[in-house]
Amino acid sequence: MKSCRTLSLLSTAFAAAAFFSVFAGNALAHGRSAGSSHAGLDIPEISHGEMAVISDYRGRIIDLASRAVDTNEPFRRVLNYAEIQYSYCLWGRMPGSVSDEESPFNECAHAYLAAAKAVLLEMRGMPGEAVAADEIISAVDADMVRRSLALITCRFSGEAFNTADVVKPRWSKVPFHTASMASLTGLAALFALLVIALRRFLRPKAQSSE
């Protein structure tokens, strides 16, 4: 009986975790897109090799872009898209989302990293950010050469993106991708343990209040 209850909690937690991830991404997308134009902006493709390096510098790129003062609407929309896509891709936390083209999260990783790259290149022309942007670009170029990633491609390497089109993970393929399934199952197990611990913590209080 206890094992059945635990299994039920595990299944509920897994469903809740998946729903929360999708719902949070949708809520964020709608909230940040409010009042913006419905016409999308094109974002150039990013190669598989570039992704591996840009992902290492994404935090610095977005931080610099978020603090930029001399911006325009297209720049802000691409930056907004980069952050929305990042949330849809579960904040880059899924194993293999950047390196494994078979990952259900690889295409959406291409999208947010392509947007980050576009933002970085645009900052080269901004007086306040040009120096810092050039430093990041030089570091990215050096890493590309050092790691011999310039010619590494995958099936999504030639895919361009658009700010009007949010690329979602391929959820139907998650059960067939071992790393993704293991990660989500682990997350579900953690939720289940938290639920069980919370119920045990609250039970004595409920009894004593009677």
XYZ file of C-alpha atoms in Angstrom:
210
model
C 0.000 0.000 0.000
C 2.780 2.373 0.954
C 4.705 1.578 -2.248
C 1.588 2.248 -4.341
C 1.126 5.595 -2.599
C 4.761 6.494 -3.243
C 4.437 5.504 -6.908
C 1.317 7.640 -7.202
C 3.122 10.603 -5.691
C 6.032 10.026 -8.050
C 3.764 10.041 -11.091
C 1.953 13.139 -9.870
C 5.222 14.935 -9.211
C 6.545 14.048 -12.668
C 3.421 15.369 -14.332
C 3.495 18.499 -12.201
C 7.153 19.132 -13.004
C 6.572 18.784 -16.760
C 3.439 20.939 -16.641
C 5.169 23.611 -14.546
C 8.081 23.807 -16.979
C 5.825 24.291 -20.003
C 3.421 26.607 -18.171
C 6.225 28.764 -16.801
C 7.721 29.110 -20.261
C 4.353 30.053 -21.754
C 3.616 32.550 -19.005
C 7.015 34.170 -19.405
C 6.664 34.360 -23.165
C 3.233 35.995 -23.044
C 4.236 38.373 -20.268
C 7.363 39.680 -21.939
C 5.848 39.876 -25.410
C 3.031 42.131 -24.292
C 2.854 45.310 -26.316
C 5.503 44.294 -28.832
C 5.125 44.080 -32.588
C 3.808 40.837 -34.071
C 6.295 41.032 -36.958
C 9.206 38.693 -36.321
C 12.885 39.456 -36.721
C 15.176 36.985 -38.444
C 18.044 35.505 -36.434
C 20.940 33.910 -38.366
C 21.765 30.259 -37.780
C 24.465 29.055 -35.433
C 26.676 26.035 -36.077
C 26.952 23.101 -33.712
C 30.558 24.014 -33.001
C 29.689 27.634 -32.209
C 26.976 26.493 -29.820
C 29.452 24.632 -27.635
C 31.459 27.815 -27.092
C 28.676 30.413 -27.037
C 26.931 28.390 -24.318
C 29.983 28.894 -22.090
C 29.757 32.666 -22.556
C 25.977 33.005 -22.591
C 25.784 34.362 -19.043
C 28.313 37.109 -19.774
C 26.620 37.990 -23.062
C 23.128 38.296 -21.578
C 24.418 40.174 -18.533
C 26.199 42.695 -20.748
C 23.186 43.046 -23.046
C 20.788 43.475 -20.120
C 22.847 46.384 -18.810
C 23.152 48.077 -22.208
C 21.718 51.600 -22.329
C 22.067 52.677 -25.958
C 19.715 50.058 -27.435
C 16.935 49.955 -30.010
C 13.739 47.951 -30.396
C 15.163 45.185 -32.642
C 18.019 44.616 -30.176
C 15.635 44.402 -27.218
C 13.336 42.018 -29.082
C 16.160 39.632 -29.955
C 17.414 39.789 -26.355
C 13.878 39.113 -25.134
C 13.634 36.150 -27.502
C 16.966 34.794 -26.248
C 15.673 34.787 -22.672
C 12.255 33.349 -23.555
C 13.870 30.537 -25.548
C 16.242 29.843 -22.656
C 13.286 29.298 -20.325
C 11.529 27.044 -22.847
C 14.708 24.976 -23.036
C 14.567 24.510 -19.235
C 17.342 27.023 -18.681
C 19.941 24.833 -20.370
C 19.793 22.287 -17.537
C 19.022 19.214 -19.603
C 22.090 17.016 -20.216
C 23.196 16.949 -23.836
C 20.901 19.778 -24.916
C 23.855 21.623 -26.480
C 26.244 18.835 -27.435
C 23.887 16.024 -28.521
C 21.928 16.640 -31.717
C 19.658 13.705 -30.818
C 18.526 15.513 -27.656
C 14.880 16.638 -27.713
C 16.209 19.970 -26.432
C 18.920 20.506 -29.061
C 16.877 22.533 -31.537
C 15.571 24.898 -28.855
C 19.158 25.235 -27.581
C 20.169 26.272 -31.098
C 17.474 28.958 -30.950
C 18.489 30.624 -27.692
C 22.192 30.413 -28.470
C 21.683 31.801 -31.993
C 19.842 34.726 -30.392
C 22.645 35.197 -27.848
C 25.191 35.237 -30.676
C 23.119 37.817 -32.601
C 22.925 40.010 -29.505
C 26.683 39.735 -28.985
C 27.496 40.722 -32.564
C 25.077 43.653 -32.411
C 26.828 45.028 -29.324
C 29.999 45.555 -31.348
C 28.368 48.706 -32.700
C 27.274 50.075 -29.321
C 29.646 52.676 -27.844
C 29.146 51.586 -24.251
C 29.384 47.844 -24.889
C 31.736 47.565 -27.866
C 34.922 46.977 -25.862
C 33.415 44.281 -23.632
C 31.657 42.661 -26.604
C 34.905 42.537 -28.605
C 36.628 40.874 -25.644
C 33.990 38.156 -25.540
C 34.115 37.688 -29.313
C 37.913 37.335 -29.193
C 37.613 34.766 -26.398
C 34.972 32.848 -28.376
C 37.140 32.862 -31.515
C 40.154 31.641 -29.545
C 38.141 28.825 -27.970
C 36.764 27.812 -31.360
C 40.288 27.441 -32.734
C 41.693 25.789 -29.620
C 38.905 23.206 -29.517
C 38.785 22.740 -33.317
C 35.041 23.366 -33.433
C 34.791 25.609 -36.497
C 33.771 22.828 -38.888
C 31.520 20.873 -36.508
C 27.934 20.858 -37.787
C 24.668 19.030 -37.141
C 21.215 18.839 -38.740
C 20.125 22.103 -37.099
C 23.284 24.045 -38.018
C 21.738 25.596 -41.126
C 18.468 26.516 -39.433
C 17.694 30.220 -39.048
C 15.216 31.447 -36.445
C 12.664 34.200 -36.023
C 11.530 36.087 -32.939
C 7.903 35.313 -33.810
C 8.509 31.557 -33.633
C 9.300 30.017 -30.263
C 11.060 26.670 -30.638
C 9.826 24.213 -28.023
C 11.513 20.998 -26.877
C 10.439 17.846 -28.705
C 8.617 16.369 -25.712
C 7.433 13.292 -27.628
C 11.079 12.232 -28.016
C 12.012 12.571 -24.343
C 11.166 8.923 -23.458
C 13.562 7.779 -26.201
C 16.492 9.942 -25.080
C 18.161 8.299 -22.098
C 19.870 11.358 -20.626
C 16.758 13.542 -20.817
C 14.513 10.837 -19.410
C 16.909 10.122 -16.555
C 17.147 13.808 -15.698
C 13.386 14.367 -15.669
C 12.823 11.151 -13.726
C 15.351 12.317 -11.159
C 13.553 15.645 -10.910
C 10.249 13.840 -10.446
C 11.751 11.683 -7.710
C 13.000 14.802 -5.932
C 9.522 16.335 -6.106
C 8.035 13.129 -4.734
C 10.460 13.079 -1.811
C 9.662 16.707 -1.053
C 5.925 15.959 -1.100
C 6.379 12.979 1.231
C 8.588 14.985 3.594
C 6.101 17.858 3.619
C 3.200 15.548 4.394
C 5.106 13.957 7.268
C 6.057 17.390 8.577
C 2.493 18.689 8.503
C 0.772 15.558 9.833
C 1.655 16.012 13.572
C 0.523 19.633 13.420
C -2.794 18.619 11.929
C -3.315 16.001 14.686
C -2.324 18.335 17.509
C -4.691 21.056 16.270
C -7.604 18.633 16.703
